Amino acid sequence: MQVRRCTVVFVEPRERLDFDLGRLVAGGTGVAPVREWIALAAHLDEEILLEDDEVRVLGQLSPGNWTDFEALAASLDKAVLGRLIEKGLLIRDTEDSVDLCRQDDEVRRGYWRGLSAALHRHTRWHAIDTLEAERKFGNETDRPFLERLGSPEPPVCERVEADKRIALTRPSDTALEDLIRGRVTCRNWDASKPLTAEDFSATLFRTFAARAVSDEPGIEVIKRAVPSAGGLHPTEAYLLVQNVEGVMPGLYHYHPIDHALEPLGDVAPEESAELALRIVAGQRHFMNAHVVIALASRFRRTFWKYRNHAKAYRAVILDAGHLSQTLYLAATERGLAAFITAAVNERDIEEIFGLDPMLEGVLAVTGFGWRGELVDEVEFDPLGSVWPNGGGMKKVQEE
Ligand SMILES: Cc1cc2nc3c(=O)[nH]c(=O)nc-3n(C[C@H](O)[C@H](O)[C@H](O)COP(=O)(O)O)c2cc1C
């Protein structure tokens, strides 16, 4: 049997508070700090608790070449090696380890920077309900929000006194300015009114379509509405279409060169909102958006050029941000509304659309549709662009 250490693993010395009834009975709070080694591997979803001897042996294993297990056991503690195999950090070339091997290979083949790979793998959510978590937290404390968190940092980082500032002229209004001022994150949808096919396809086109394709010696690159590191555009749009004229409710992938939908499965109308809710981690205020879009980064597209690069993961996240803002503006121009959220159940989304987290990872969820007439959920609209009563915020003073 040959073995090899997984390609990326970080070991965190972590302290947590442990409650013990015995300690409480003996007097005191019953709570005591416990220090542990936690392994965060880029091919495993779970965090793994390690013993001291496992950490020591792990540090002596090569992630490079396959080695004969018995040869390794001649110089390292065999029982510890066995435990590392059980924990999935030392990988065997045997039949029963095929899945583990594949998961590790996907990280190896992805040109990941180690730190980014571990960060990405271990910041994904599964079955989180953010509203429920908020409710629970609210029940645990009756202290108001500000008291709990203390004051936030001020909105502006002022570096000089006011009289030292050089005033700049404000630009006159333009169509772009109107569009910018009309952009308000939507949390109230009109589910009774389907989106027209034209609004649907125009918003997708403006945001995600390839305007040109160029084939620079063997490298096909597309031109989109947004900038992208290396011009590589790794971000894919996976759609849950809920309420669009002429489009069957269901799951789709958007093809940016053909400007076409690739059907990935129907969704029964009565199941759609539940699915949307699972995607946006229980945020009911996004559940009824007519179109919900998971932005998933095809990492290898960008990492192919920026191999093991310290900035590459940051670059693909920025890509999702650019697309989201473009979607907001494209929707706003047509009188529609949009949203984005980073509080999403990435692992559920991977399951729904059949994505491998290290090859095509979910970074955010955005969406668009008709805004409702009533405010059930507060929106932040201090300019009164959408809601006549605004959001109770004062406007920035115009000279
Ligand atoms: C990266 C990112 C994550 C966000 N996540 C959430 C979220 O989880 N839930 C939510 O209701 N809004 C979310 N928003 C929307 C913001 O709350 C919103 O942009 C902010 O309140 C300002 O309102 P505006 O977009 O109308 O200007 C997110 C926005 C961004 C850019």
Coordinates of C-alpha atoms and ligand atoms in Angstrom, one line a residue:
M1 CA 0.0 0.0 0.0
Q2 CA 1.3 3.4 -1.0
V3 CA 0.5 6.6 1.0
R4 CA 0.8 10.3 0.5
R5 CA 0.0 13.3 2.7
C6 CA -2.9 15.4 1.4
T7 CA -1.7 18.4 -0.5
V8 CA -2.9 21.3 1.7
V9 CA -3.5 21.2 5.4
F10 CA -3.1 23.9 8.1
V11 CA -3.0 23.1 11.8
E12 CA -4.6 25.7 14.0
P13 CA -3.8 25.9 17.8
R14 CA -7.3 26.7 19.0
E15 CA -8.7 27.6 22.4
R16 CA -12.4 27.0 23.2
L17 CA -14.4 27.2 26.4
D18 CA -15.5 23.9 27.8
F19 CA -18.4 23.4 30.3
D20 CA -18.1 20.7 32.9
L21 CA -20.8 20.0 35.5
G22 CA -18.2 18.7 37.9
R23 CA -16.3 21.9 37.9
L24 CA -19.6 23.8 38.5
V25 CA -20.4 21.6 41.5
A26 CA -16.9 22.1 42.8
G27 CA -17.6 25.9 42.8
G28 CA -17.0 28.4 40.0
T29 CA -18.6 28.8 36.6
G30 CA -17.9 25.3 35.4
V31 CA -16.3 26.8 32.3
A32 CA -12.6 26.3 31.5
P33 CA -10.5 27.0 28.4
V34 CA -9.4 23.9 26.4
R35 CA -6.6 24.1 23.9
E36 CA -6.6 21.8 20.9
W37 CA -4.9 21.3 17.5
I38 CA -7.4 21.6 14.6
A39 CA -6.5 20.5 11.1
L40 CA -8.0 22.4 8.3
A41 CA -7.4 20.4 5.1
A42 CA -8.4 21.8 1.6
H43 CA -9.9 18.4 0.5
L44 CA -12.1 17.9 3.5
D45 CA -15.2 19.8 4.7
E46 CA -14.8 18.7 8.3
E47 CA -12.4 20.2 10.8
I48 CA -10.2 17.5 12.3
L49 CA -9.1 17.3 15.9
L50 CA -5.5 16.1 16.2
E51 CA -3.4 14.7 19.1
D52 CA 0.1 16.1 19.8
D53 CA 1.8 13.0 18.3
E54 CA -0.4 13.3 15.2
V55 CA 0.7 16.9 14.6
R56 CA 4.3 15.9 15.0
V57 CA 4.1 13.0 12.5
L58 CA 2.0 15.1 10.1
G59 CA 4.8 17.6 9.9
Q60 CA 7.2 14.8 8.7
L61 CA 5.0 13.5 5.9
S62 CA 5.6 14.5 2.3
P63 CA 2.7 15.7 0.2
G64 CA 4.8 15.0 -2.9
N65 CA 5.5 11.4 -3.8
W66 CA 3.6 8.2 -2.9
T67 CA 5.6 6.2 -0.4
D68 CA 5.3 2.6 0.7
F69 CA 3.4 2.5 4.0
E70 CA 5.7 -0.1 5.6
A71 CA 8.8 1.8 4.7
L72 CA 7.3 4.9 6.3
A73 CA 6.3 3.0 9.4
A74 CA 9.9 1.9 9.8
S75 CA 10.8 5.5 10.9
L76 CA 7.5 6.9 12.1
D77 CA 5.0 5.6 14.7
K78 CA 2.8 3.1 12.8
A79 CA -0.2 3.7 15.1
V80 CA -0.1 7.4 14.6
L81 CA 0.2 6.9 10.8
G82 CA -2.9 4.7 11.0
R83 CA -4.8 7.4 12.8
L84 CA -3.8 10.0 10.2
I85 CA -5.1 7.6 7.5
E86 CA -8.4 7.3 9.4
K87 CA -8.7 11.1 9.7
G88 CA -8.2 11.4 5.9
L89 CA -4.9 13.4 6.1
L90 CA -2.7 10.6 5.0
I91 CA -4.2 9.2 1.8
R92 CA -3.9 5.6 0.6
D93 CA -3.9 4.4 -3.0
T94 CA -6.4 1.7 -2.2
E95 CA -9.9 1.1 -3.7
D96 CA -11.7 2.4 -0.6
S97 CA -9.8 5.7 -0.8
V98 CA -10.8 6.6 -4.3
D99 CA -13.1 9.4 -3.3
L100 CA -10.6 10.9 -0.9
C101 CA -7.9 10.7 -3.5
R102 CA -10.1 12.4 -6.1
Q103 CA -10.9 15.2 -3.7
D104 CA -7.2 15.7 -2.9
D105 CA -6.4 15.6 -6.6
E106 CA -8.9 18.3 -7.4
V107 CA -7.0 20.6 -5.0
R108 CA -3.7 19.6 -6.6
R109 CA -4.9 20.1 -10.1
G110 CA -6.4 23.5 -9.3
Y111 CA -3.1 25.5 -8.9
W112 CA -4.5 26.7 -5.6
R113 CA -2.4 28.8 -3.2
G114 CA -2.6 26.7 0.0
L115 CA -3.9 29.4 2.3
S116 CA -6.6 30.4 -0.2
A117 CA -7.6 26.7 -0.7
A118 CA -8.1 26.1 3.1
L119 CA -9.9 29.5 3.4
H120 CA -12.3 28.6 0.6
R121 CA -13.1 25.1 1.8
H122 CA -13.7 26.0 5.4
T123 CA -15.8 29.2 5.0
R124 CA -18.6 27.4 3.2
W125 CA -22.0 26.9 4.9
H126 CA -24.4 24.0 5.0
A127 CA -28.0 24.2 6.1
I128 CA -27.5 27.5 7.9
D129 CA -30.6 29.5 8.7
T130 CA -29.4 33.0 9.4
L131 CA -32.7 34.4 10.6
E132 CA -33.1 31.5 13.0
A133 CA -29.6 32.1 14.3
E134 CA -30.4 35.8 14.7
R135 CA -33.6 34.9 16.6
K136 CA -31.7 32.5 18.9
F137 CA -29.0 35.1 19.6
G138 CA -31.7 37.7 20.3
N139 CA -33.3 35.3 22.8
E140 CA -30.0 34.8 24.6
T141 CA -29.6 38.5 25.3
D142 CA -31.9 41.4 25.8
R143 CA -29.1 44.0 25.4
P144 CA -29.8 46.2 22.4
F145 CA -27.7 45.8 19.3
L146 CA -25.4 48.9 19.9
E147 CA -24.8 47.9 23.5
R148 CA -23.8 44.4 22.4
L149 CA -21.4 45.4 19.7
G150 CA -20.2 48.8 20.9
S151 CA -20.0 51.7 18.4
P152 CA -19.0 51.1 14.8
E153 CA -16.1 52.8 13.1
P154 CA -17.2 56.2 11.7
P155 CA -18.3 56.2 8.0
V156 CA -15.4 58.4 7.0
C157 CA -11.7 58.0 7.8
E158 CA -10.8 61.7 8.1
R159 CA -7.0 62.3 7.7
V160 CA -6.9 66.1 7.9
E161 CA -9.0 68.9 9.5
A162 CA -12.0 70.1 7.6
D163 CA -10.4 73.4 6.7
K164 CA -7.5 71.6 5.0
R165 CA -9.8 69.7 2.6
I166 CA -9.8 70.7 -1.1
A167 CA -13.4 70.8 -2.2
L168 CA -14.2 69.1 -5.5
T169 CA -17.1 70.1 -7.8
R170 CA -20.1 67.8 -7.8
P171 CA -20.9 66.4 -11.3
S172 CA -24.2 67.3 -13.0
D173 CA -26.8 64.7 -13.3
T174 CA -26.6 62.2 -16.1
A175 CA -28.3 59.0 -17.0
L176 CA -25.6 57.1 -15.1
E177 CA -26.1 59.2 -12.0
D178 CA -29.9 58.5 -12.2
L179 CA -29.2 54.8 -12.5
I180 CA -26.8 54.9 -9.6
R181 CA -29.3 56.7 -7.4
G182 CA -32.1 54.3 -8.3
R183 CA -30.1 51.3 -7.2
V184 CA -31.5 50.0 -3.9
T185 CA -31.1 46.5 -2.7
C186 CA -34.5 44.8 -2.9
R187 CA -36.0 42.8 0.0
N188 CA -39.7 43.0 -1.0
W189 CA -40.8 41.3 -4.2
D190 CA -44.0 41.1 -6.2
A191 CA -44.4 37.4 -6.7
S192 CA -47.8 37.9 -8.4
K193 CA -46.2 39.5 -11.5
P194 CA -44.0 37.4 -13.7
L195 CA -40.9 38.9 -15.2
T196 CA -41.2 39.3 -19.0
A197 CA -38.9 37.2 -21.1
E198 CA -37.4 40.4 -22.5
D199 CA -36.5 41.9 -19.1
F200 CA -35.1 38.5 -18.1
S201 CA -32.9 38.0 -21.1
A202 CA -31.8 41.7 -21.3
T203 CA -30.7 41.8 -17.7
L204 CA -28.7 38.6 -18.2
F205 CA -27.2 39.9 -21.4
R206 CA -26.1 43.2 -19.9
T207 CA -24.4 41.5 -17.0
F208 CA -23.0 38.2 -18.1
A209 CA -22.9 38.0 -21.9
A210 CA -19.7 37.9 -23.9
R211 CA -19.7 40.9 -26.2
A212 CA -16.7 39.5 -28.1
V213 CA -14.6 36.4 -28.2
S214 CA -10.9 36.6 -29.0
D215 CA -8.5 33.7 -29.6
E216 CA -5.1 35.0 -28.7
P217 CA -2.7 32.2 -29.7
G218 CA -4.7 29.3 -28.4
I219 CA -6.3 31.2 -25.4
E220 CA -10.0 31.9 -25.9
V221 CA -10.9 35.0 -23.9
I222 CA -14.2 36.8 -23.8
K223 CA -15.1 40.5 -23.4
R224 CA -17.8 41.2 -20.8
A225 CA -19.3 44.3 -19.3
V226 CA -17.0 44.0 -16.3
P227 CA -13.2 43.8 -15.9
S228 CA -11.6 40.5 -14.9
A229 CA -8.1 39.5 -13.8
G230 CA -6.2 38.4 -16.9
G231 CA -9.4 38.8 -18.9
L232 CA -10.2 35.3 -17.9
H233 CA -13.7 35.8 -16.6
P234 CA -14.0 32.7 -14.3
T235 CA -17.4 33.5 -12.9
E236 CA -20.4 31.3 -14.0
A237 CA -24.0 32.1 -13.4
Y238 CA -26.2 29.3 -12.1
L239 CA -29.9 30.3 -12.1
L240 CA -32.9 29.3 -10.2
V241 CA -35.7 30.7 -12.4
Q242 CA -38.8 31.1 -10.3
N243 CA -41.1 33.4 -12.1
V244 CA -40.3 34.3 -15.7
E245 CA -42.7 34.3 -18.7
G246 CA -42.0 31.5 -21.1
V247 CA -39.2 30.0 -19.0
M248 CA -40.0 26.8 -17.1
P249 CA -39.3 27.2 -13.4
G250 CA -36.1 25.4 -12.8
L251 CA -32.3 25.3 -12.6
Y252 CA -30.2 26.6 -15.5
H253 CA -26.6 27.5 -16.4
Y254 CA -26.2 30.7 -18.5
H255 CA -24.0 30.3 -21.6
P256 CA -22.3 33.7 -22.0
I257 CA -21.1 33.2 -25.6
D258 CA -24.4 31.8 -27.0
H259 CA -26.5 34.0 -24.7
A260 CA -28.6 31.0 -23.9
L261 CA -29.9 28.9 -21.0
E262 CA -28.6 25.4 -20.4
P263 CA -31.4 23.6 -18.5
L264 CA -30.1 21.6 -15.5
G265 CA -33.4 20.4 -14.1
D266 CA -37.1 21.4 -13.5
V267 CA -38.2 22.6 -10.1
A268 CA -41.9 22.1 -9.0
P269 CA -43.4 25.6 -8.3
E270 CA -44.3 24.6 -4.8
E271 CA -40.7 23.6 -4.1
S272 CA -39.0 26.6 -5.6
A273 CA -39.3 29.0 -2.7
E274 CA -38.0 26.4 -0.3
L275 CA -35.0 25.8 -2.6
A276 CA -34.4 29.5 -2.8
L277 CA -34.6 29.8 1.0
R278 CA -32.0 27.0 1.3
I279 CA -29.7 28.8 -1.2
V280 CA -29.9 32.2 0.7
A281 CA -29.5 30.6 4.1
G282 CA -33.0 31.3 5.4
Q283 CA -33.2 34.9 4.3
R284 CA -36.9 35.1 3.6
H285 CA -36.6 38.5 2.1
F286 CA -34.8 37.1 -0.9
M287 CA -36.9 34.0 -1.3
N288 CA -39.4 35.4 -3.8
A289 CA -37.0 37.1 -6.2
H290 CA -38.0 36.1 -9.7
V291 CA -34.5 34.9 -10.5
V292 CA -31.9 33.8 -8.0
I293 CA -28.3 33.5 -9.4
A294 CA -25.4 31.7 -7.7
L295 CA -22.1 33.2 -8.8
A296 CA -19.6 30.4 -9.0
S297 CA -16.0 30.8 -9.8
R298 CA -14.3 28.3 -12.1
F299 CA -11.0 28.8 -10.2
R300 CA -8.8 26.9 -12.6
R301 CA -9.7 29.3 -15.4
T302 CA -7.9 32.2 -13.5
F303 CA -5.5 30.1 -11.5
W304 CA -4.2 28.6 -14.7
K305 CA -2.4 31.9 -15.3
Y306 CA -2.0 33.0 -11.7
R307 CA -0.7 29.6 -10.4
N308 CA -0.3 29.3 -6.6
H309 CA -0.6 33.1 -6.6
A310 CA -1.1 35.0 -3.4
K311 CA -3.7 37.4 -5.0
A312 CA -5.6 35.0 -7.3
Y313 CA -8.4 34.1 -4.8
R314 CA -8.9 37.8 -4.1
A315 CA -9.2 38.5 -7.8
V316 CA -11.9 36.0 -8.4
I317 CA -14.0 37.3 -5.5
L318 CA -13.7 40.8 -7.0
D319 CA -15.0 39.4 -10.2
A320 CA -18.3 38.4 -8.5
G321 CA -18.6 41.9 -7.0
H322 CA -18.3 43.5 -10.4
L323 CA -20.9 41.3 -11.9
S324 CA -23.3 41.9 -9.1
Q325 CA -23.1 45.7 -9.4
T326 CA -23.6 45.4 -13.2
L327 CA -26.7 43.3 -12.5
Y328 CA -28.0 45.8 -10.1
L329 CA -27.6 48.6 -12.7
A330 CA -29.0 46.5 -15.6
A331 CA -32.0 45.6 -13.5
T332 CA -32.5 49.2 -12.3
E333 CA -32.4 50.6 -15.8
R334 CA -35.4 48.4 -16.7
G335 CA -37.4 49.4 -13.6
L336 CA -36.5 46.1 -11.9
A337 CA -34.8 45.4 -8.6
A338 CA -31.8 43.4 -7.5
F339 CA -30.0 42.0 -4.5
I340 CA -26.8 40.3 -3.5
T341 CA -25.9 38.3 -0.5
A342 CA -22.8 36.6 0.8
A343 CA -24.7 34.8 3.5
V344 CA -25.4 31.7 1.4
N345 CA -25.3 28.0 1.9
E346 CA -22.5 27.2 -0.5
R347 CA -22.5 23.5 0.2
D348 CA -26.2 23.2 -0.5
I349 CA -25.8 25.2 -3.7
E350 CA -23.0 22.9 -4.8
E351 CA -25.3 20.0 -4.3
I352 CA -28.2 21.6 -6.1
F353 CA -26.2 22.5 -9.2
G354 CA -23.7 19.6 -9.1
L355 CA -20.5 21.7 -8.4
D356 CA -17.2 20.7 -7.0
P357 CA -16.2 23.3 -4.4
M358 CA -12.6 23.4 -5.3
L359 CA -13.2 23.5 -9.1
E360 CA -16.3 25.7 -9.3
G361 CA -16.9 27.4 -6.0
V362 CA -19.9 29.6 -5.0
L363 CA -18.9 33.1 -3.9
A364 CA -22.2 35.0 -3.6
V365 CA -25.8 34.9 -4.7
T366 CA -27.5 37.7 -6.5
G367 CA -30.9 38.0 -8.2
F368 CA -33.5 40.2 -9.7
G369 CA -37.2 40.7 -10.3
W370 CA -40.2 43.0 -9.7
R371 CA -40.1 45.0 -6.5
G372 CA -43.3 44.7 -4.4
E373 CA -45.6 47.6 -3.5
L374 CA -45.5 47.1 0.2
V375 CA -42.6 47.2 2.6
D376 CA -42.6 44.1 4.7
E377 CA -38.9 44.1 5.1
V378 CA -36.9 47.3 5.6
E379 CA -35.0 48.6 2.7
F380 CA -32.2 51.2 2.9
D381 CA -33.4 54.0 0.7
P382 CA -32.4 57.4 2.2
L383 CA -32.7 59.1 -1.2
G384 CA -36.3 58.1 -1.5
S385 CA -35.6 56.6 -4.9
V386 CA -37.9 53.8 -4.5
W387 CA -39.9 54.3 -1.3
P388 CA -41.4 57.7 -0.7
N389 CA -40.7 57.4 3.1
G390 CA -37.0 56.6 2.3
G391 CA -35.1 54.8 5.0
G392 CA -35.0 57.5 7.6
M393 CA -31.4 58.5 6.7
K394 CA -30.4 62.0 5.8
K395 CA -29.0 62.8 2.4
V396 CA -25.4 63.9 1.9
Q397 CA -25.7 67.7 1.7
E398 CA -25.5 69.0 -1.8
E399 CA -23.8 72.4 -2.2
Ligands
LIG1 C1 -20.9 41.4 -0.2 C2 -22.3 41.8 0.2 C3 -23.0 40.9 1.0 C4 -24.3 41.2 1.4 N1 -25.0 40.3 2.1 C5 -26.3 40.6 2.5 C6 -27.0 39.7 3.2 O1 -26.5 38.6 3.6 N2 -28.3 40.0 3.5 C7 -28.9 41.1 3.1 O2 -30.1 41.3 3.4 N3 -28.2 42.0 2.4 C8 -26.9 41.8 2.1 N4 -26.2 42.7 1.3 C9 -26.9 44.0 0.9 C10 -26.5 45.1 1.8 O3 -27.1 44.9 3.0 C11 -26.8 46.4 1.1 O4 -26.0 46.6 0.0 C12 -26.7 47.6 2.1 O5 -27.7 47.5 3.1 C13 -26.8 48.9 1.4 O6 -28.0 49.0 0.7 P1 -28.1 49.4 -0.8 O7 -27.5 48.2 -1.5 O8 -29.5 49.5 -1.1 O9 -27.3 50.6 -1.0 C14 -24.9 42.4 0.9 C15 -24.2 43.3 0.1 C16 -22.9 43.0 -0.3 C17 -22.2 43.9 -1.2

